[in-house]
Coordinates of C-alpha atoms in Angstrom, one line a residue:
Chain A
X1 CA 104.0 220.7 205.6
X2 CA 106.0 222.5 208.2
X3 CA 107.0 226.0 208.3
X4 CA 109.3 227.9 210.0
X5 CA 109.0 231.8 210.4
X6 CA 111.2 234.7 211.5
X7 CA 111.4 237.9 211.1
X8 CA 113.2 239.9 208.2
X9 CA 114.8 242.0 209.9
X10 CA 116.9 243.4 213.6
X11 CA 118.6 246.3 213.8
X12 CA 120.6 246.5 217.5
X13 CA 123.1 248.9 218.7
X14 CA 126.7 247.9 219.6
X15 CA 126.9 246.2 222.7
X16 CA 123.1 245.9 222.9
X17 CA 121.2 242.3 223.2
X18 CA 119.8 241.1 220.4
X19 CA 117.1 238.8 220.2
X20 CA 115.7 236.7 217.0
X21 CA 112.7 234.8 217.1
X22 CA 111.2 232.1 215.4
X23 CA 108.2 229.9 215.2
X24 CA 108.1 226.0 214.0
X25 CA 105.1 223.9 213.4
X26 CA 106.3 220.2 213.4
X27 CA 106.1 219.6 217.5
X28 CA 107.9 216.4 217.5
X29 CA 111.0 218.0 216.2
X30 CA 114.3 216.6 217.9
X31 CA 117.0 219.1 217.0
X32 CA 116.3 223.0 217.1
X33 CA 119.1 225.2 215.4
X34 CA 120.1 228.4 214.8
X35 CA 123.0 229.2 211.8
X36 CA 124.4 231.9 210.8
X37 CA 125.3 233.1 207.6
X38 CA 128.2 236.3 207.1
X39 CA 127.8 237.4 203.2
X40 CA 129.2 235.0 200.4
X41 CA 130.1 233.0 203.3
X42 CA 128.4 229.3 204.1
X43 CA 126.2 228.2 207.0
X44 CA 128.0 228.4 210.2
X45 CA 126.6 226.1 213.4
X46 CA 126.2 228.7 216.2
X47 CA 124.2 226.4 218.7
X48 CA 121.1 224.0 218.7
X49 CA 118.8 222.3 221.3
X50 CA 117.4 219.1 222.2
X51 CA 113.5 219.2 222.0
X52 CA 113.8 217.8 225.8
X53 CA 115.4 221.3 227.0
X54 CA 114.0 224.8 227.6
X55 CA 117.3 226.6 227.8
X56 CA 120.7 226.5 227.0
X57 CA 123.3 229.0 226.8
X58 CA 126.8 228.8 225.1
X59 CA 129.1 231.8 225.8
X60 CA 127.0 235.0 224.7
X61 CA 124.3 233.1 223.1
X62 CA 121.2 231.9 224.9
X63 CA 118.6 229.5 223.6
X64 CA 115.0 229.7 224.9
X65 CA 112.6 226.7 223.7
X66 CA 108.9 227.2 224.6
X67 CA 107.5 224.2 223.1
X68 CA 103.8 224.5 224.0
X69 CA 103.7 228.0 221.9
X70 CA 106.7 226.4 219.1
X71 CA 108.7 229.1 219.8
X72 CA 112.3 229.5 219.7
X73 CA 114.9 232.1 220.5
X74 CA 118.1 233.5 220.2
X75 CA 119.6 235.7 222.5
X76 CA 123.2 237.7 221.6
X77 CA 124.7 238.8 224.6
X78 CA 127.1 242.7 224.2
X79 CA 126.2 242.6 220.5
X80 CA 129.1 243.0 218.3
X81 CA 129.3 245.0 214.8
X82 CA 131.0 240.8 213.7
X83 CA 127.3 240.0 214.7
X84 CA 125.8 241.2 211.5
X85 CA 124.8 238.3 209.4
X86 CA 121.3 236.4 208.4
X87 CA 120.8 234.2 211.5
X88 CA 118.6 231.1 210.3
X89 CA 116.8 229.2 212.8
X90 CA 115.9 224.9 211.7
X91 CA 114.5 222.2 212.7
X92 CA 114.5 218.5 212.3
X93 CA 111.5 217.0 210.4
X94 CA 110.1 213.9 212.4
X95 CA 111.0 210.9 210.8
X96 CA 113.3 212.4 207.9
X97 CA 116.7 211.2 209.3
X98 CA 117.7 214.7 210.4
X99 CA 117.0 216.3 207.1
X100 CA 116.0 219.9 208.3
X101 CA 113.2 222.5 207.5
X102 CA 114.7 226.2 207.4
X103 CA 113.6 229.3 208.6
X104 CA 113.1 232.7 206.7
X105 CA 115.9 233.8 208.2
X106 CA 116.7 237.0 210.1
X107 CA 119.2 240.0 209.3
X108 CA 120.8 241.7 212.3
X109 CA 122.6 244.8 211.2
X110 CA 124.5 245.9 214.4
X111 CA 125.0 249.6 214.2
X112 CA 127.8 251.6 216.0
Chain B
X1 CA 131.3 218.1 214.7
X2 CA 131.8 217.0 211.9
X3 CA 133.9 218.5 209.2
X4 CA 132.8 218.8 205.8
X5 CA 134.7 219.8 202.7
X6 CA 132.7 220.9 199.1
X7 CA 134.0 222.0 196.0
X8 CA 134.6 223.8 194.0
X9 CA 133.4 227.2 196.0
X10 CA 132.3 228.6 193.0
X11 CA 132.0 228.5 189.3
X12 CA 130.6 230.2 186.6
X13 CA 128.9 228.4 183.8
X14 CA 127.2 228.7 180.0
X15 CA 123.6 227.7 180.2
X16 CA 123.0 223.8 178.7
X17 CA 126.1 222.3 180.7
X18 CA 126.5 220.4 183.6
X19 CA 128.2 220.4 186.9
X20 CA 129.0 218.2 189.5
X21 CA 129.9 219.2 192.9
X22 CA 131.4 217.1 195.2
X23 CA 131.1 216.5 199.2
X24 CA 133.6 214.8 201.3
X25 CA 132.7 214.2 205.3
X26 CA 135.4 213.3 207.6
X27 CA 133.5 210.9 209.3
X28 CA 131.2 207.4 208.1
X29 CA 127.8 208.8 207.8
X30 CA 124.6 206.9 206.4
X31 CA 122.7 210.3 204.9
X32 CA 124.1 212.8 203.4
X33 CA 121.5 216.2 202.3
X34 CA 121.7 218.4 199.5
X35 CA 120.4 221.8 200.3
X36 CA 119.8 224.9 197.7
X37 CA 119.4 228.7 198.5
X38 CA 118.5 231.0 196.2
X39 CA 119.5 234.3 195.5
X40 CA 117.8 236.1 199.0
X41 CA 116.4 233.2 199.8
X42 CA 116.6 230.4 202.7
X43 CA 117.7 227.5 202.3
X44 CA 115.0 224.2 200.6
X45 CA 116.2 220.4 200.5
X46 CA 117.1 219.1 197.1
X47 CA 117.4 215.2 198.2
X48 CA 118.9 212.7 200.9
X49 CA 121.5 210.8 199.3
X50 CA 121.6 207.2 201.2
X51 CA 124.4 205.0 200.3
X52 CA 123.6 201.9 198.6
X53 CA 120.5 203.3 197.4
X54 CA 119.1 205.9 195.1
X55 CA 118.3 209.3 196.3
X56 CA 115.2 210.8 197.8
X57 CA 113.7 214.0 196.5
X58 CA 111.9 216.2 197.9
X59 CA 109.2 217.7 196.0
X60 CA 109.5 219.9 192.9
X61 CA 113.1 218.2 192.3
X62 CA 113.7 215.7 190.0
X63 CA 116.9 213.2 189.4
X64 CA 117.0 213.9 185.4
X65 CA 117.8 217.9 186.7
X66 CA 119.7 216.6 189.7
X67 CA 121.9 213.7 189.7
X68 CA 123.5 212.1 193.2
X69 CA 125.7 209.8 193.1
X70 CA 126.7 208.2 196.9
X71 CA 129.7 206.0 196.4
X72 CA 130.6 205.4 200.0
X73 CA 129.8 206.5 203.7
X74 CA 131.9 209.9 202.9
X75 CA 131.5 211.1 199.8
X76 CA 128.2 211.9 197.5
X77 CA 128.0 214.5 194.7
X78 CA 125.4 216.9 193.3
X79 CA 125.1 217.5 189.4
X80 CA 122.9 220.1 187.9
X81 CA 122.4 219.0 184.8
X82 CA 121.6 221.4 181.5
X83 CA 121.7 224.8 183.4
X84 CA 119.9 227.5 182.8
X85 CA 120.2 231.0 184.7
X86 CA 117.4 230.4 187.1
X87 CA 119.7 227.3 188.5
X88 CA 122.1 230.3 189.6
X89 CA 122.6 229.6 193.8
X90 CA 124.0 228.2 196.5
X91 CA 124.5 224.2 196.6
X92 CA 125.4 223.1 200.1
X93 CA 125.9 219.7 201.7
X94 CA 124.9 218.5 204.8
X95 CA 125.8 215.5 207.2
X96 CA 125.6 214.8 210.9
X97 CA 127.9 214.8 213.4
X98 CA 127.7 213.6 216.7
X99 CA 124.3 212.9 218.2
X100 CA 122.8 213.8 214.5
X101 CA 123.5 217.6 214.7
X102 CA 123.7 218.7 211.5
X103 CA 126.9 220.4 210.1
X104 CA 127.4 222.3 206.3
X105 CA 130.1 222.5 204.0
X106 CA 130.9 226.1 202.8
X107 CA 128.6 225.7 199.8
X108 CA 129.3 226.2 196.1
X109 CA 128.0 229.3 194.3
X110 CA 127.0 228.8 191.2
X111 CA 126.7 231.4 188.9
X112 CA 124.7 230.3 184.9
X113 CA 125.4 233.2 182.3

């Protein structure tokens, strides 16, 4: 099956970079994502890329997609305390319709 | 995108009943997904629910435990049937917008005392 890891935890300083990384398995994946998720809140689309790209940035986010090592980042640009959240990267299983395999997910606490 | 409406948000419940939660997209869309995320957990896929056809489930979920019904291209709802505490968690729908991306309601949080 496929798995998707991250790391637990990121702990950044206001107005710092923060960067979340994650790992995939399935190499014919079509849609990367990244979500995030503020407590007792739902999942929140924050950006995703098409296996075809290497980059794409959107604002102060920037996705990095190095598929020979199936690895994906997320880059937050002047890191803000409204920052802090679980950050859950995804991708699409090949041949399920778009049904999606989850990361771990991350926690970036963003500290004054 | 595509906007997607579930409720109720929450709800608290006595172990042995049922409920049904209910998804509503604002666009036609062929799949729908059930997800569910435990407590500190990420999220795992319950089942696709296809219109037209019975629902897929993914392993370790079973249709007697979790009902979908998928009337129409818009609408599908999610029962978890005879509750017990361990069924306490986040339910949350999924359909695609544009291009396939994939978009969540704001989940339900259920809560079995």
């Amino acid at each position: 099956g496929e798995d998707v890891e991250q790391s637990l935890f990121l702990s950044v300083r206001e107005g710092d970079s923060s960067v979340i990384n994650c790992t995939y398995t399935d190499s014919s994946s079509t849609y990367l994502y990244w979500y995030k998720q503020e407590p007792g809140a739902g999942l929140q689309l924050l950006t995703y890329i098409f296996s075809n790209m290497d980059m794409k940035q959107d604002q102060r986010l920037t996705v990095l997609l190095n598929k020979k090592d199936k690895h994906l980042s997320l880059r937050i640009a002047d890191t803000q305390t409204g920052d802090s959240a679980i950050y859950f990267c995804a991708e699409s299983m090949t041949g399920g319709g778009n049904k999606l395999t989850f990361g771990t997910g991350t926690q970036l606490k963003v500290e004054l | 995108s595509a906007v997607i409406s579930q409720k109720p948000s929450r709800d608290i419940c006595q172990r042995g009943t049922s409920l049904t939660i209910q998804c509503q997209v604002d666009s036609q869309v062929t799949m729908m997904f059930w997800y569910r995320q435990q407590p500190g957990q990420s999220l795992t896929l319950i089942a696709t629910a296809n219109q037209g056809s019975e629902a897929t489930y993914e392993s370790g979920f079973v249709i007697d435990k979790f009902p979908i019904s998928r009337p129409n291209l818009t609408f599908s709802t999610l029962t978890v049937s005879n509750m017990s505490p361990e069924d306490s968690s986040i339910y949350l729908c999924s359909a695609p917008g544009q291009g396939g991306v994939q978009y969540f309601g704001a989940g339900t949080r259920l809560s079995v005392l």
